[in-house]
Every structure is written in C-alpha cells, then in structure tokens.
XYZ file of C-alpha atoms in Angstrom:
317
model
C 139.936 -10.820 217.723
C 143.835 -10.770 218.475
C 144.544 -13.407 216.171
C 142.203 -11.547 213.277
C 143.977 -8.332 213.760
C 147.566 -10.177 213.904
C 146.544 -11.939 210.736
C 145.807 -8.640 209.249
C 148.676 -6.705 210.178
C 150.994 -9.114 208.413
C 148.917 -8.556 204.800
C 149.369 -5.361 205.496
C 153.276 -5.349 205.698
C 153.944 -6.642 202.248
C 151.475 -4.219 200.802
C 153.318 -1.169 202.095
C 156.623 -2.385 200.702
C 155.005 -2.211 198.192
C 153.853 1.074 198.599
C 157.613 2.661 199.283
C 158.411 0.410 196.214
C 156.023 2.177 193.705
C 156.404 5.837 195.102
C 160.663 5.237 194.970
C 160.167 4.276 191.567
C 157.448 7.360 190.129
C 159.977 9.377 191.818
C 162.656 8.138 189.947
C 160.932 7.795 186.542
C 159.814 11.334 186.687
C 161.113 13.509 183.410
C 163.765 15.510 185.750
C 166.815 14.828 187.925
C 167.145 15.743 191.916
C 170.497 17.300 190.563
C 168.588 20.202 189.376
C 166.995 20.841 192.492
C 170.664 21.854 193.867
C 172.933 23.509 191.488
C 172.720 26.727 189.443
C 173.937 27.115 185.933
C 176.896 28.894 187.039
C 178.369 25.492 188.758
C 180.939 23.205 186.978
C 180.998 20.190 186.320
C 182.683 19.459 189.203
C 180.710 20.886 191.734
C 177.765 19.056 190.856
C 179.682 15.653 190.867
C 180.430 16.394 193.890
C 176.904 17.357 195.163
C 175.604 13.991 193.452
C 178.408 12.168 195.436
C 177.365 14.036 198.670
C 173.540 12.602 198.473
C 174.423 9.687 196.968
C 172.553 10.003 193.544
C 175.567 8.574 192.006
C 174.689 5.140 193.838
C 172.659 2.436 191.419
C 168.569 3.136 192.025
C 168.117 -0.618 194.189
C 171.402 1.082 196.547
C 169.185 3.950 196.751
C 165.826 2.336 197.830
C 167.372 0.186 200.270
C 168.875 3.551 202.337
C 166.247 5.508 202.036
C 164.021 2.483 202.858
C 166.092 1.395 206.009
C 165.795 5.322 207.166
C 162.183 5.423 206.680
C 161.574 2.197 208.899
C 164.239 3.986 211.710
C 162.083 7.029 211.203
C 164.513 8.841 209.575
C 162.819 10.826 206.908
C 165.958 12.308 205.254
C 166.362 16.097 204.764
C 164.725 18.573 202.340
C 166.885 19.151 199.479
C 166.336 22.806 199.193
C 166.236 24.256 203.604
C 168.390 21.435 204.576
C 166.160 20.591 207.751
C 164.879 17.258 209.218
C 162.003 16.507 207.275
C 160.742 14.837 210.431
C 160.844 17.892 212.691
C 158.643 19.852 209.202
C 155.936 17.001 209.286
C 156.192 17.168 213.540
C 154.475 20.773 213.286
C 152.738 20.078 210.419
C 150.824 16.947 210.635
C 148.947 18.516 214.069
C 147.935 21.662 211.807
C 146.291 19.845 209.527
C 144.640 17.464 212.076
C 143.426 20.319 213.537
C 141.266 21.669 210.509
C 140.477 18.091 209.361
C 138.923 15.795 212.226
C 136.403 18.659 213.510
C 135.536 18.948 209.631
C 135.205 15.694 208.697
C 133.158 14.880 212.150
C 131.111 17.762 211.343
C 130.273 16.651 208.171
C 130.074 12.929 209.095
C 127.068 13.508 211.536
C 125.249 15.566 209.615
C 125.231 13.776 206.679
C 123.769 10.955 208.814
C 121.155 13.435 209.690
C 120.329 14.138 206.650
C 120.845 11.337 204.721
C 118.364 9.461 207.215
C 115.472 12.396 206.313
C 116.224 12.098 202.795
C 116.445 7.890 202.460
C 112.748 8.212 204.662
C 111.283 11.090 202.325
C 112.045 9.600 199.308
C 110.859 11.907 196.057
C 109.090 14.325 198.487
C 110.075 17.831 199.035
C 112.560 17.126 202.058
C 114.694 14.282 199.578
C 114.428 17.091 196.663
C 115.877 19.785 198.762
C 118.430 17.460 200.305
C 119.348 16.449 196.965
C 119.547 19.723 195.148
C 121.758 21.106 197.653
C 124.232 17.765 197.639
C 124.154 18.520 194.130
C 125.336 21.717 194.221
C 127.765 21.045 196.761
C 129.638 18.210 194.093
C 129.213 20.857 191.260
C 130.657 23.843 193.030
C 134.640 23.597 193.075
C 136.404 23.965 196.323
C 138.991 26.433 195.526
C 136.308 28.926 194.157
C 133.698 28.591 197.215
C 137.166 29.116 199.219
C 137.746 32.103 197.297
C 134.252 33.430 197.418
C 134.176 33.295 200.673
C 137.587 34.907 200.969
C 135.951 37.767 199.127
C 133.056 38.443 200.951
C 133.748 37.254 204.470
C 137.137 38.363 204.541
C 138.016 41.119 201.975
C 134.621 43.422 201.668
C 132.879 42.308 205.193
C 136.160 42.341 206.865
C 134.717 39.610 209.674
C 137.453 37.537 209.381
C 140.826 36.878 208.676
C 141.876 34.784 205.432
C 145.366 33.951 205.683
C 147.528 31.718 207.876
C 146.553 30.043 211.264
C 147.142 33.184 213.490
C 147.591 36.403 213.717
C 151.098 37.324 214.636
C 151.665 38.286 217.774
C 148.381 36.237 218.876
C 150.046 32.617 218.658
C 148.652 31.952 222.001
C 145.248 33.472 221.534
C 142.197 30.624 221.409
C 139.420 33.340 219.795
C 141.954 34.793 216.981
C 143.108 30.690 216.160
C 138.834 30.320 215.982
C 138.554 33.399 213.884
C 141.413 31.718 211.129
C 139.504 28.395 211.467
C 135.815 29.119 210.341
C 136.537 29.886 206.898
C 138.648 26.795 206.043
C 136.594 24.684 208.700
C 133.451 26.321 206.909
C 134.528 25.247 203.096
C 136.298 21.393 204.335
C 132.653 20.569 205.612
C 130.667 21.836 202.386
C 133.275 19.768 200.773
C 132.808 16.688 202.635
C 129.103 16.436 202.845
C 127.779 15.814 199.750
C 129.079 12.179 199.162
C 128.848 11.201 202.709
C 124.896 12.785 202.569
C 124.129 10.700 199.467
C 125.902 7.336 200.605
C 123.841 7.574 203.651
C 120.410 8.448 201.629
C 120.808 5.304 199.568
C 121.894 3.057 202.616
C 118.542 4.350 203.976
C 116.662 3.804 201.170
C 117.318 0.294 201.236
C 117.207 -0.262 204.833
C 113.467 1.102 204.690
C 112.682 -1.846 202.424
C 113.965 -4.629 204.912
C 111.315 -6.896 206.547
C 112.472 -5.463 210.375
C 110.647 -2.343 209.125
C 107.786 -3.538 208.296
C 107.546 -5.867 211.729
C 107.857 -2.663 213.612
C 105.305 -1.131 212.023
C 103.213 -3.549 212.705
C 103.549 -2.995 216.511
C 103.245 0.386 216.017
C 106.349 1.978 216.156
C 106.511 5.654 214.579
C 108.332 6.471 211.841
C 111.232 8.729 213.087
C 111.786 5.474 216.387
C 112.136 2.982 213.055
C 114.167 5.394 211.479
C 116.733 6.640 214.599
C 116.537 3.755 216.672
C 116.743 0.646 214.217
C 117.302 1.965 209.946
C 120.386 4.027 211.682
C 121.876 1.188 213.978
C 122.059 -0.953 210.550
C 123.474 2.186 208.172
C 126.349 2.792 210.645
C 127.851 -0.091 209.899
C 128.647 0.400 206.499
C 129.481 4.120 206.969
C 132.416 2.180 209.133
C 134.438 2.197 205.572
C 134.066 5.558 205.037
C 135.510 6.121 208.504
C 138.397 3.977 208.151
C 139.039 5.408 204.504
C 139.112 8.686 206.027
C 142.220 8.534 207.745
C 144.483 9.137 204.528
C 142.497 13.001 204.875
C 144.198 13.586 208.136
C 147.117 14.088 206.510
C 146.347 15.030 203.016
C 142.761 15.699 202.486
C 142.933 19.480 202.486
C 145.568 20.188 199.938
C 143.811 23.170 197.895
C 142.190 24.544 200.982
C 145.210 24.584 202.994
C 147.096 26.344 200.189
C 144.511 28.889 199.290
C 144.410 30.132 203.073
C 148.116 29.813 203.788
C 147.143 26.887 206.177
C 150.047 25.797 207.724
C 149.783 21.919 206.913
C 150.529 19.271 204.976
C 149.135 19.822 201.940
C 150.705 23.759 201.147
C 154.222 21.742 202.217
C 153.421 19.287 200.098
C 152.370 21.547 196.608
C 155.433 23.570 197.467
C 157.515 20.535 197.683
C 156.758 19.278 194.147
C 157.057 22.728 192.639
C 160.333 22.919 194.084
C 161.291 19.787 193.294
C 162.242 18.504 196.677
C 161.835 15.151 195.959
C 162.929 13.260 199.489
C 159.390 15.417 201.011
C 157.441 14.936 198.116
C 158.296 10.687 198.474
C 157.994 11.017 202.495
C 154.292 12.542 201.913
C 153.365 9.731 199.624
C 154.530 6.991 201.767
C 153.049 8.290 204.555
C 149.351 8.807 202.755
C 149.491 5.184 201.057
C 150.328 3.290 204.277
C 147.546 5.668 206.203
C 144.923 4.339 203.296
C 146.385 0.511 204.203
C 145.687 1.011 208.194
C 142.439 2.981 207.394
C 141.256 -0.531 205.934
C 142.780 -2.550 208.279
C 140.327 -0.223 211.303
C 137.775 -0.689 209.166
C 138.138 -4.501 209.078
C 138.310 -4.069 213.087
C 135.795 -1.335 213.903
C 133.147 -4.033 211.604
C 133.420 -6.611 214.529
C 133.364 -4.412 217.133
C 130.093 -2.780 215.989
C 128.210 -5.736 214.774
C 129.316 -9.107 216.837
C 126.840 -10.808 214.424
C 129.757 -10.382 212.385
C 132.794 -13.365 212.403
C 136.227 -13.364 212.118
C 137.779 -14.161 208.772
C 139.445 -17.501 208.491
C-alpha cells in the first residue's frame, strides 16, 4: 500500500506543474493587462513604469512563472493587487467558511442519495422509481441561483424566518443558533443542488447490481428484499460512489460559487467572482491552482480509499 501510494504521488507531481503551467499561461493570454488593475487614467507614463517595475510585470513571462512558482511551493501566495494583503491570510478565513457550508451539504446529500437511489434502482418503473425520478429531474432543471432566490423571497423577505445575507448577524459572531439560522438557507439550496446526480448515479449502480448472480443466490435462501438490498446491493454500490467522493474534494473549496455570492457567504467562491471582476489576477491564479491540484489529490484518495474498501482489489503495478 505504501509503495502504491508513493508511486502515485510522484504522477501526481508532474501533473500539477502542469497545472500552475496552464493557469500562468490563461492568465497571461487573457485580452487585458494586470497594469490596468493599478493605475488610473490620470497617471503618467511614468508612474505606471514604475508600478510595472515594482511587481515585476516588466520581467519576460518564463522570469515570471518561475517567482511566482517558487512562492507558491514556499506557500507564499503573493498579495492582492487591489487591498494589498497576504492572499494567504484571505484564503486562511476563507477556505474554513466555505468548508463549513460544503461538507455538511455534500454529506447530506451523499447519504441520501444512497437512500434513495437504492429504493429507486429496487423499484424500477414503479411508482417509488417515478417519483424519485421526477423529483431528480426537477432538481437538474431548476437553476440554483433562482431556487436560492426563491427561497430568499419567501423564507427570508415575506416570512421573515430567516436571515439571507452573510454568515452572522453582527454583533452575534459568537452566537451558535444565529450562525444556524444564516446556514439553512444556503445549506438548504447546496443539498437540492447536489442530489440529483448523486441520486441517479446510485439508481443505475443499483439497477445493475440487482441483476448480478449474488442476488439471485440470496434469494434462493430466502433473504428479503430490503437485507439483499442494504446488506449486500449497497456494500457493492459504495465502492464506485468512492470516485464521486474523491472528486468531491475540488467543492470544498469551490463548489459553491453562485450560492456563496447570492447570500453574501463569506467564502471562496464570492472572493473568487470578485477577484476576476476586479481583475486581481495573483487571487484569481492562486484559486485555480489550488482547485486543479485539489481535483489531482481527490483522484489520487480515490485510487486509495478503492483498496481500502474492497481488499479484493490489487495494487497497480
């Protein structure tokens, strides 16, 4: 197992250079300059020579990567162009706020999705699969920004039950029931979000567990239909739902970009729109990094979490 995950950890280094390699270079080929990020009209010439000269964006682009590379690796993340602070201590506060409204949505959504995709695989074209299915169906047809808003509108602005903005209240930083009370709406439209796809992946892993000969030996000695279907169809679908665990992990930090900016979440993703719509290019590169090398170690967990919950299954190589 050492060896495997060794083995794996160096395929996963050149693939991240990669990574920083690609993002550097969007970044650069975009149709605008960082320049413009920093000076006003009213500057001369001068003055924005000698901002260039300052960050360095007078350097050749390969000069360029290779600092900003050798930072990233020291975990030195640079410094937004526009408030001047450590980009570091931003995605420090950050990162935990969106973690926060993320994991308990995604687990949420993850187990009942099993649930449900289990009763929907084993009623297949009856009333229990239709209803299932309807509803996943609306949930993929339905956009997220507008259930956020509806839900904005009726739970927060004419029912006045809850609050729709931000992650407290001020004055109630410390205050468990009013951080609850700013959670269930988001929490509420990240899990209608989620469960859809994870519902129907898990109805169509049932659906062809059902058909395996091990179901049909255990009806033989008699087993009822809901022991076959929680005790040995769900041991054999959790193993492929490992992927969509591991592939999950790139969400932590950037799976709740439109919900976090329509309720003035304090996370990632509202630092990351207002990054690119202000330009400030050294967050907006930082964010991209740090989502493509989160989708590389979300496969590599995968690989890992595959022999630890079916031994049947050998190393590689």
């Amino acid at each position: 197992m050492l060896r495997y995950i060794v083995k794996r950890i160096l395929q996963a280094v050149p693939l991240m250079l990669l990574i920083t390699i690609i993002c550097f270079a969007l970044i650069n080929l975009a149709p605008y300059d960082a320049i413009d990020a920093l000076t006003t009209p009213d500057m001369t010439q001068v003055e924005i020579d000698a901002i260039r000269q300052e960050y360095g964006l007078n350097d050749p682009v390969p000069v360029q990567y290779i600092r900003w590379l050798k930072n990233i690796c020291r975990g030195e993340f640079g410094y937004s162009l526009l408030s001047h602070t450590k980009i570091k201590y931003d995605l420090m506060v950050r990162i935990p706020a969106t973690i926060k409204l993320i994991l308990p949505s995604y687990l949420t959504a993850y187990t009942l999705a099993i649930i449900l995709g289990l009763i929907a695989g084993s009623c297949r074209n009856r009333w229990q699969d239709k209803l299932i299915d309807g509803m996943c169906s609306v949930g993929l047809a339905v956009p997220t920004f507008w259930f956020a808003m509806i839900m904005m509108y009726i739970l927060g602005y004419k029912l006045k039950l809850l609050p729709f903005i931000g992650m407290h209240t001020i004055g109630k930083e410390n205050s468990f029931t009013d951080y609850i009370r700013h959670f269930i709406m988001p929490y509420t439209v990240l899990v209608i979000s989620f469960l859809p796809d994870l519902t129907r992946y898990v109805r169509a892993l049932a659906i062809s567990q059902l058909k395996e000969d091990y179901v049909l030996v255990q009806r033989a000695f008699g087993a009822s239909k809901y022991e076959i279907l929680f005790k040995h169809v769900a041991r054999n679908v959790l193993l492929p739902l490992v992927t969509k665990l591991g592939m999950a992990l790139p969400m932590l930090v950037t799976g709740a970009v439109i919900t976090e900016s329509i309720f003035s979440w304090p996370g990632i993703g509202q630092y990351f729109l207002k990054s690119v719509d202000a330009l400030d290019y050294p967050i907006v590169m930082d964010i991209l990094v740090l989502s493509g090398s989160l989708v590389i170690i979300g496969n590599l967990l995968s690989d890992i979490l595959y022999c630890i919950v079916d031994p049947r299954i050998k190393e590689p190589g």
